Amino acid sequence: MKIKLVILSLLTSLSIVAQQPTHVPSPQNNTAIDLTNWVDILIFIVLPIALILIYFLWRRQLKKEQREARNKENNN
């Protein structure tokens, strides 16, 4: 019984080690965002703000169209 447990724990530990990702960012090799680089500013600040603004403008337009469609149905 002990041998089975040892073999099972060995196989489990090997499968856990085998599943560790090797080519993903980790805290050891990450650096902070360099705000002197215009590409970083564009990607991490301007682009998210632009996407959020576009989303809210799109939602406003969608609600306006729905409201107009409801008003048109009520008037007919």
PDB file of N, CA and C in Angstrom:
ATOM      1  N   MET A   1       0.820  -1.192   0.000  1.00  0.00           N
ATOM      2  CA  MET A   1       0.000   0.000   0.000  1.00  0.00           C
ATOM      3  C   MET A   1       0.864   1.256   0.000  1.00  0.00           C
ATOM      4  N   LYS A   2       1.962   1.237   0.773  1.00  0.00           N
ATOM      5  CA  LYS A   2       2.856   2.385   0.826  1.00  0.00           C
ATOM      6  C   LYS A   2       3.527   2.628  -0.522  1.00  0.00           C
ATOM      7  N   ILE A   3       3.848   1.554  -1.207  1.00  0.00           N
ATOM      8  CA  ILE A   3       4.500   1.685  -2.509  1.00  0.00           C
ATOM      9  C   ILE A   3       3.552   2.358  -3.502  1.00  0.00           C
ATOM     10  N   LYS A   4       2.282   1.976  -3.449  1.00  0.00           N
ATOM     11  CA  LYS A   4       1.296   2.590  -4.335  1.00  0.00           C
ATOM     12  C   LYS A   4       1.163   4.081  -4.049  1.00  0.00           C
ATOM     13  N   LEU A   5       1.174   4.461  -2.785  1.00  0.00           N
ATOM     14  CA  LEU A   5       1.081   5.876  -2.428  1.00  0.00           C
ATOM     15  C   LEU A   5       2.308   6.656  -2.892  1.00  0.00           C
ATOM     16  N   VAL A   6       3.472   6.048  -2.768  1.00  0.00           N
ATOM     17  CA  VAL A   6       4.702   6.701  -3.214  1.00  0.00           C
ATOM     18  C   VAL A   6       4.676   6.895  -4.727  1.00  0.00           C
ATOM     19  N   ILE A   7       4.282   5.854  -5.441  1.00  0.00           N
ATOM     20  CA  ILE A   7       4.210   5.943  -6.903  1.00  0.00           C
ATOM     21  C   ILE A   7       3.172   6.978  -7.322  1.00  0.00           C
ATOM     22  N   LEU A   8       2.030   6.970  -6.667  1.00  0.00           N
ATOM     23  CA  LEU A   8       0.977   7.932  -6.983  1.00  0.00           C
ATOM     24  C   LEU A   8       1.438   9.365  -6.719  1.00  0.00           C
ATOM     25  N   SER A   9       2.081   9.593  -5.596  1.00  0.00           N
ATOM     26  CA  SER A   9       2.557  10.945  -5.285  1.00  0.00           C
ATOM     27  C   SER A   9       3.662  11.372  -6.250  1.00  0.00           C
ATOM     28  N   LEU A  10       4.515  10.447  -6.646  1.00  0.00           N
ATOM     29  CA  LEU A  10       5.571  10.756  -7.604  1.00  0.00           C
ATOM     30  C   LEU A  10       4.981  11.132  -8.959  1.00  0.00           C
ATOM     31  N   LEU A  11       4.022  10.358  -9.435  1.00  0.00           N
ATOM     32  CA  LEU A  11       3.388  10.657 -10.719  1.00  0.00           C
ATOM     33  C   LEU A  11       2.618  11.973 -10.672  1.00  0.00           C
ATOM     34  N   THR A  12       1.964  12.216  -9.557  1.00  0.00           N
ATOM     35  CA  THR A  12       1.220  13.467  -9.409  1.00  0.00           C
ATOM     36  C   THR A  12       2.164  14.660  -9.416  1.00  0.00           C
ATOM     37  N   SER A  13       3.248  14.557  -8.692  1.00  0.00           N
ATOM     38  CA  SER A  13       4.201  15.672  -8.649  1.00  0.00           C
ATOM     39  C   SER A  13       4.843  15.900 -10.014  1.00  0.00           C
ATOM     40  N   LEU A  14       5.109  14.841 -10.749  1.00  0.00           N
ATOM     41  CA  LEU A  14       5.676  14.991 -12.088  1.00  0.00           C
ATOM     42  C   LEU A  14       4.682  15.651 -13.038  1.00  0.00           C
ATOM     43  N   SER A  15       3.414  15.288 -12.923  1.00  0.00           N
ATOM     44  CA  SER A  15       2.422  15.898 -13.805  1.00  0.00           C
ATOM     45  C   SER A  15       2.208  17.369 -13.464  1.00  0.00           C
ATOM     46  N   ILE A  16       2.340  17.724 -12.191  1.00  0.00           N
ATOM     47  CA  ILE A  16       2.209  19.126 -11.797  1.00  0.00           C
ATOM     48  C   ILE A  16       3.376  19.934 -12.345  1.00  0.00           C
ATOM     49  N   VAL A  17       4.569  19.406 -12.253  1.00  0.00           N
ATOM     50  CA  VAL A  17       5.747  20.105 -12.768  1.00  0.00           C
ATOM     51  C   VAL A  17       5.668  20.214 -14.287  1.00  0.00           C
ATOM     52  N   ALA A  18       5.158  19.203 -14.938  1.00  0.00           N
ATOM     53  CA  ALA A  18       5.067  19.211 -16.392  1.00  0.00           C
ATOM     54  C   ALA A  18       4.065  20.245 -16.885  1.00  0.00           C
ATOM     55  N   GLN A  19       3.109  20.651 -16.061  1.00  0.00           N
ATOM     56  CA  GLN A  19       2.091  21.600 -16.483  1.00  0.00           C
ATOM     57  C   GLN A  19       2.465  23.049 -16.216  1.00  0.00           C
ATOM     58  N   GLN A  20       3.618  23.304 -15.625  1.00  0.00           N
ATOM     59  CA  GLN A  20       4.017  24.680 -15.366  1.00  0.00           C
ATOM     60  C   GLN A  20       4.344  25.372 -16.684  1.00  0.00           C
ATOM     61  N   PRO A  21       3.729  26.527 -16.937  1.00  0.00           N
ATOM     62  CA  PRO A  21       4.026  27.249 -18.173  1.00  0.00           C
ATOM     63  C   PRO A  21       5.437  27.836 -18.126  1.00  0.00           C
ATOM     64  N   THR A  22       6.097  27.829 -19.260  1.00  0.00           N
ATOM     65  CA  THR A  22       7.476  28.313 -19.293  1.00  0.00           C
ATOM     66  C   THR A  22       7.611  29.656 -19.996  1.00  0.00           C
ATOM     67  N   HIS A  23       6.749  29.962 -20.950  1.00  0.00           N
ATOM     68  CA  HIS A  23       6.913  31.175 -21.755  1.00  0.00           C
ATOM     69  C   HIS A  23       5.817  32.193 -21.477  1.00  0.00           C
ATOM     70  N   VAL A  24       5.467  32.366 -20.233  1.00  0.00           N
ATOM     71  CA  VAL A  24       4.488  33.384 -19.856  1.00  0.00           C
ATOM     72  C   VAL A  24       5.164  34.395 -18.940  1.00  0.00           C
ATOM     73  N   PRO A  25       4.672  35.631 -18.933  1.00  0.00           N
ATOM     74  CA  PRO A  25       5.282  36.629 -18.056  1.00  0.00           C
ATOM     75  C   PRO A  25       5.124  36.251 -16.587  1.00  0.00           C
ATOM     76  N   SER A  26       6.137  36.534 -15.834  1.00  0.00           N
ATOM     77  CA  SER A  26       6.094  36.290 -14.398  1.00  0.00           C
ATOM     78  C   SER A  26       6.573  37.556 -13.691  1.00  0.00           C
ATOM     79  N   PRO A  27       6.325  37.684 -12.404  1.00  0.00           N
ATOM     80  CA  PRO A  27       6.758  38.892 -11.694  1.00  0.00           C
ATOM     81  C   PRO A  27       8.271  39.122 -11.750  1.00  0.00           C
ATOM     82  N   GLN A  28       9.041  38.091 -11.969  1.00  0.00           N
ATOM     83  CA  GLN A  28      10.490  38.252 -12.000  1.00  0.00           C
ATOM     84  C   GLN A  28      10.968  38.952 -13.272  1.00  0.00           C
ATOM     85  N   ASN A  29      10.270  38.737 -14.392  1.00  0.00           N
ATOM     86  CA  ASN A  29      10.754  39.323 -15.641  1.00  0.00           C
ATOM     87  C   ASN A  29       9.833  40.419 -16.183  1.00  0.00           C
ATOM     88  N   ASN A  30       8.894  40.905 -15.387  1.00  0.00           N
ATOM     89  CA  ASN A  30       8.037  42.008 -15.799  1.00  0.00           C
ATOM     90  C   ASN A  30       8.647  43.330 -15.380  1.00  0.00           C
ATOM     91  N   THR A  31       8.390  44.349 -16.169  1.00  0.00           N
ATOM     92  CA  THR A  31       8.821  45.696 -15.804  1.00  0.00           C
ATOM     93  C   THR A  31       7.602  46.603 -15.787  1.00  0.00           C
ATOM     94  N   ALA A  32       7.738  47.748 -15.170  1.00  0.00           N
ATOM     95  CA  ALA A  32       6.639  48.704 -15.112  1.00  0.00           C
ATOM     96  C   ALA A  32       6.430  49.332 -16.487  1.00  0.00           C
ATOM     97  N   ILE A  33       5.270  49.935 -16.667  1.00  0.00           N
ATOM     98  CA  ILE A  33       4.972  50.611 -17.925  1.00  0.00           C
ATOM     99  C   ILE A  33       5.851  51.850 -18.030  1.00  0.00           C
ATOM    100  N   ASP A  34       6.470  52.011 -19.175  1.00  0.00           N
ATOM    101  CA  ASP A  34       7.341  53.163 -19.420  1.00  0.00           C
ATOM    102  C   ASP A  34       6.505  54.270 -20.049  1.00  0.00           C
ATOM    103  N   LEU A  35       6.118  55.266 -19.251  1.00  0.00           N
ATOM    104  CA  LEU A  35       5.251  56.333 -19.749  1.00  0.00           C
ATOM    105  C   LEU A  35       6.000  57.377 -20.566  1.00  0.00           C
ATOM    106  N   THR A  36       7.286  57.193 -20.770  1.00  0.00           N
ATOM    107  CA  THR A  36       8.010  58.077 -21.680  1.00  0.00           C
ATOM    108  C   THR A  36       7.943  57.546 -23.109  1.00  0.00           C
ATOM    109  N   ASN A  37       7.533  56.314 -23.274  1.00  0.00           N
ATOM    110  CA  ASN A  37       7.393  55.699 -24.590  1.00  0.00           C
ATOM    111  C   ASN A  37       5.975  55.957 -25.091  1.00  0.00           C
ATOM    112  N   TRP A  38       5.823  56.571 -26.261  1.00  0.00           N
ATOM    113  CA  TRP A  38       4.497  56.945 -26.744  1.00  0.00           C
ATOM    114  C   TRP A  38       3.639  55.734 -27.086  1.00  0.00           C
ATOM    115  N   VAL A  39       4.253  54.614 -27.432  1.00  0.00           N
ATOM    116  CA  VAL A  39       3.484  53.404 -27.731  1.00  0.00           C
ATOM    117  C   VAL A  39       2.805  52.885 -26.464  1.00  0.00           C
ATOM    118  N   ASP A  40       3.511  52.900 -25.349  1.00  0.00           N
ATOM    119  CA  ASP A  40       2.913  52.470 -24.081  1.00  0.00           C
ATOM    120  C   ASP A  40       1.768  53.387 -23.674  1.00  0.00           C
ATOM    121  N   ILE A  41       1.938  54.686 -23.869  1.00  0.00           N
ATOM    122  CA  ILE A  41       0.865  55.636 -23.549  1.00  0.00           C
ATOM    123  C   ILE A  41      -0.346  55.352 -24.422  1.00  0.00           C
ATOM    124  N   LEU A  42      -0.100  55.121 -25.698  1.00  0.00           N
ATOM    125  CA  LEU A  42      -1.190  54.852 -26.628  1.00  0.00           C
ATOM    126  C   LEU A  42      -1.923  53.563 -26.277  1.00  0.00           C
ATOM    127  N   ILE A  43      -1.193  52.501 -25.990  1.00  0.00           N
ATOM    128  CA  ILE A  43      -1.800  51.198 -25.720  1.00  0.00           C
ATOM    129  C   ILE A  43      -2.477  51.143 -24.361  1.00  0.00           C
ATOM    130  N   PHE A  44      -1.846  51.682 -23.333  1.00  0.00           N
ATOM    131  CA  PHE A  44      -2.344  51.496 -21.973  1.00  0.00           C
ATOM    132  C   PHE A  44      -3.210  52.636 -21.454  1.00  0.00           C
ATOM    133  N   ILE A  45      -3.221  53.790 -22.122  1.00  0.00           N
ATOM    134  CA  ILE A  45      -4.027  54.909 -21.635  1.00  0.00           C
ATOM    135  C   ILE A  45      -5.040  55.355 -22.687  1.00  0.00           C
ATOM    136  N   VAL A  46      -4.571  55.733 -23.863  1.00  0.00           N
ATOM    137  CA  VAL A  46      -5.449  56.314 -24.878  1.00  0.00           C
ATOM    138  C   VAL A  46      -6.422  55.281 -25.434  1.00  0.00           C
ATOM    139  N   LEU A  47      -5.945  54.121 -25.785  1.00  0.00           N
ATOM    140  CA  LEU A  47      -6.801  53.094 -26.379  1.00  0.00           C
ATOM    141  C   LEU A  47      -7.921  52.633 -25.442  1.00  0.00           C
ATOM    142  N   PRO A  48      -7.652  52.325 -24.173  1.00  0.00           N
ATOM    143  CA  PRO A  48      -8.761  51.952 -23.283  1.00  0.00           C
ATOM    144  C   PRO A  48      -9.780  53.072 -23.089  1.00  0.00           C
ATOM    145  N   ILE A  49      -9.314  54.314 -22.958  1.00  0.00           N
ATOM    146  CA  ILE A  49     -10.249  55.438 -22.807  1.00  0.00           C
ATOM    147  C   ILE A  49     -11.095  55.585 -24.060  1.00  0.00           C
ATOM    148  N   ALA A  50     -10.475  55.455 -25.230  1.00  0.00           N
ATOM    149  CA  ALA A  50     -11.220  55.558 -26.484  1.00  0.00           C
ATOM    150  C   ALA A  50     -12.255  54.441 -26.603  1.00  0.00           C
ATOM    151  N   LEU A  51     -11.901  53.226 -26.224  1.00  0.00           N
ATOM    152  CA  LEU A  51     -12.855  52.116 -26.291  1.00  0.00           C
ATOM    153  C   LEU A  51     -14.030  52.330 -25.343  1.00  0.00           C
ATOM    154  N   ILE A  52     -13.760  52.848 -24.151  1.00  0.00           N
ATOM    155  CA  ILE A  52     -14.839  53.118 -23.192  1.00  0.00           C
ATOM    156  C   ILE A  52     -15.762  54.206 -23.732  1.00  0.00           C
ATOM    157  N   LEU A  53     -15.196  55.269 -24.288  1.00  0.00           N
ATOM    158  CA  LEU A  53     -16.016  56.343 -24.860  1.00  0.00           C
ATOM    159  C   LEU A  53     -16.858  55.838 -26.030  1.00  0.00           C
ATOM    160  N   ILE A  54     -16.255  55.050 -26.903  1.00  0.00           N
ATOM    161  CA  ILE A  54     -17.001  54.497 -28.041  1.00  0.00           C
ATOM    162  C   ILE A  54     -18.143  53.619 -27.552  1.00  0.00           C
ATOM    163  N   TYR A  55     -17.911  52.826 -26.514  1.00  0.00           N
ATOM    164  CA  TYR A  55     -18.963  51.966 -25.968  1.00  0.00           C
ATOM    165  C   TYR A  55     -20.133  52.801 -25.453  1.00  0.00           C
ATOM    166  N   PHE A  56     -19.850  53.850 -24.667  1.00  0.00           N
ATOM    167  CA  PHE A  56     -20.932  54.664 -24.123  1.00  0.00           C
ATOM    168  C   PHE A  56     -21.667  55.436 -25.214  1.00  0.00           C
ATOM    169  N   LEU A  57     -20.952  55.924 -26.215  1.00  0.00           N
ATOM    170  CA  LEU A  57     -21.617  56.603 -27.326  1.00  0.00           C
ATOM    171  C   LEU A  57     -22.493  55.631 -28.112  1.00  0.00           C
ATOM    172  N   TRP A  58     -22.028  54.418 -28.296  1.00  0.00           N
ATOM    173  CA  TRP A  58     -22.803  53.403 -29.006  1.00  0.00           C
ATOM    174  C   TRP A  58     -24.073  53.060 -28.234  1.00  0.00           C
ATOM    175  N   ARG A  59     -23.937  52.903 -26.892  1.00  0.00           N
ATOM    176  CA  ARG A  59     -25.107  52.599 -26.061  1.00  0.00           C
ATOM    177  C   ARG A  59     -26.113  53.740 -26.108  1.00  0.00           C
ATOM    178  N   ARG A  60     -25.625  54.984 -26.078  1.00  0.00           N
ATOM    179  CA  ARG A  60     -26.527  56.136 -26.141  1.00  0.00           C
ATOM    180  C   ARG A  60     -27.292  56.139 -27.461  1.00  0.00           C
ATOM    181  N   GLN A  61     -26.595  55.876 -28.563  1.00  0.00           N
ATOM    182  CA  GLN A  61     -27.238  55.837 -29.873  1.00  0.00           C
ATOM    183  C   GLN A  61     -28.255  54.703 -29.939  1.00  0.00           C
ATOM    184  N   LEU A  62     -27.928  53.560 -29.379  1.00  0.00           N
ATOM    185  CA  LEU A  62     -28.842  52.423 -29.376  1.00  0.00           C
ATOM    186  C   LEU A  62     -30.107  52.739 -28.585  1.00  0.00           C
ATOM    187  N   LYS A  63     -29.954  53.352 -27.415  1.00  0.00           N
ATOM    188  CA  LYS A  63     -31.119  53.722 -26.609  1.00  0.00           C
ATOM    189  C   LYS A  63     -31.965  54.768 -27.317  1.00  0.00           C
ATOM    190  N   LYS A  64     -31.317  55.705 -28.003  1.00  0.00           N
ATOM    191  CA  LYS A  64     -32.045  56.743 -28.739  1.00  0.00           C
ATOM    192  C   LYS A  64     -32.872  56.114 -29.861  1.00  0.00           C
ATOM    193  N   GLU A  65     -32.288  55.169 -30.584  1.00  0.00           N
ATOM    194  CA  GLU A  65     -33.015  54.497 -31.661  1.00  0.00           C
ATOM    195  C   GLU A  65     -34.185  53.688 -31.113  1.00  0.00           C
ATOM    196  N   GLN A  66     -33.995  53.017 -29.976  1.00  0.00           N
ATOM    197  CA  GLN A  66     -35.087  52.255 -29.371  1.00  0.00           C
ATOM    198  C   GLN A  66     -36.201  53.179 -28.907  1.00  0.00           C
ATOM    199  N   ARG A  67     -35.842  54.316 -28.322  1.00  0.00           N
ATOM    200  CA  ARG A  67     -36.830  55.283 -27.859  1.00  0.00           C
ATOM    201  C   ARG A  67     -37.626  55.839 -29.041  1.00  0.00           C
ATOM    202  N   GLU A  68     -36.948  56.154 -30.142  1.00  0.00           N
ATOM    203  CA  GLU A  68     -37.628  56.662 -31.329  1.00  0.00           C
ATOM    204  C   GLU A  68     -38.551  55.603 -31.923  1.00  0.00           C
ATOM    205  N   ALA A  69     -38.129  54.350 -31.922  1.00  0.00           N
ATOM    206  CA  ALA A  69     -38.972  53.275 -32.449  1.00  0.00           C
ATOM    207  C   ALA A  69     -40.216  53.109 -31.586  1.00  0.00           C
ATOM    208  N   ARG A  70     -40.061  53.202 -30.251  1.00  0.00           N
ATOM    209  CA  ARG A  70     -41.217  53.108 -29.354  1.00  0.00           C
ATOM    210  C   ARG A  70     -42.175  54.274 -29.559  1.00  0.00           C
ATOM    211  N   ASN A  71     -41.631  55.472 -29.720  1.00  0.00           N
ATOM    212  CA  ASN A  71     -42.478  56.640 -29.940  1.00  0.00           C
ATOM    213  C   ASN A  71     -43.217  56.534 -31.265  1.00  0.00           C
ATOM    214  N   LYS A  72     -42.557  56.004 -32.281  1.00  0.00           N
ATOM    215  CA  LYS A  72     -43.195  55.846 -33.589  1.00  0.00           C
ATOM    216  C   LYS A  72     -44.339  54.836 -33.498  1.00  0.00           C
ATOM    217  N   GLU A  73     -44.134  53.738 -32.739  1.00  0.00           N
ATOM    218  CA  GLU A  73     -45.187  52.736 -32.565  1.00  0.00           C
ATOM    219  C   GLU A  73     -46.365  53.312 -31.788  1.00  0.00           C
ATOM    220  N   ASN A  74     -46.097  54.114 -30.786  1.00  0.00           N
ATOM    221  CA  ASN A  74     -47.166  54.695 -29.977  1.00  0.00           C
ATOM    222  C   ASN A  74     -47.951  55.741 -30.750  1.00  0.00           C
ATOM    223  N   ASN A  75     -47.329  56.441 -31.683  1.00  0.00           N
ATOM    224  CA  ASN A  75     -48.016  57.471 -32.459  1.00  0.00           C
ATOM    225  C   ASN A  75     -48.878  56.871 -33.559  1.00  0.00           C
ATOM    226  N   ASN A  76     -48.582  55.675 -33.993  1.00  0.00           N
ATOM    227  CA  ASN A  76     -49.376  55.050 -35.066  1.00  0.00           C
ATOM    228  C   ASN A  76     -50.527  54.340 -34.507  1.00  0.00           C
TER     229      ASN A  76
END
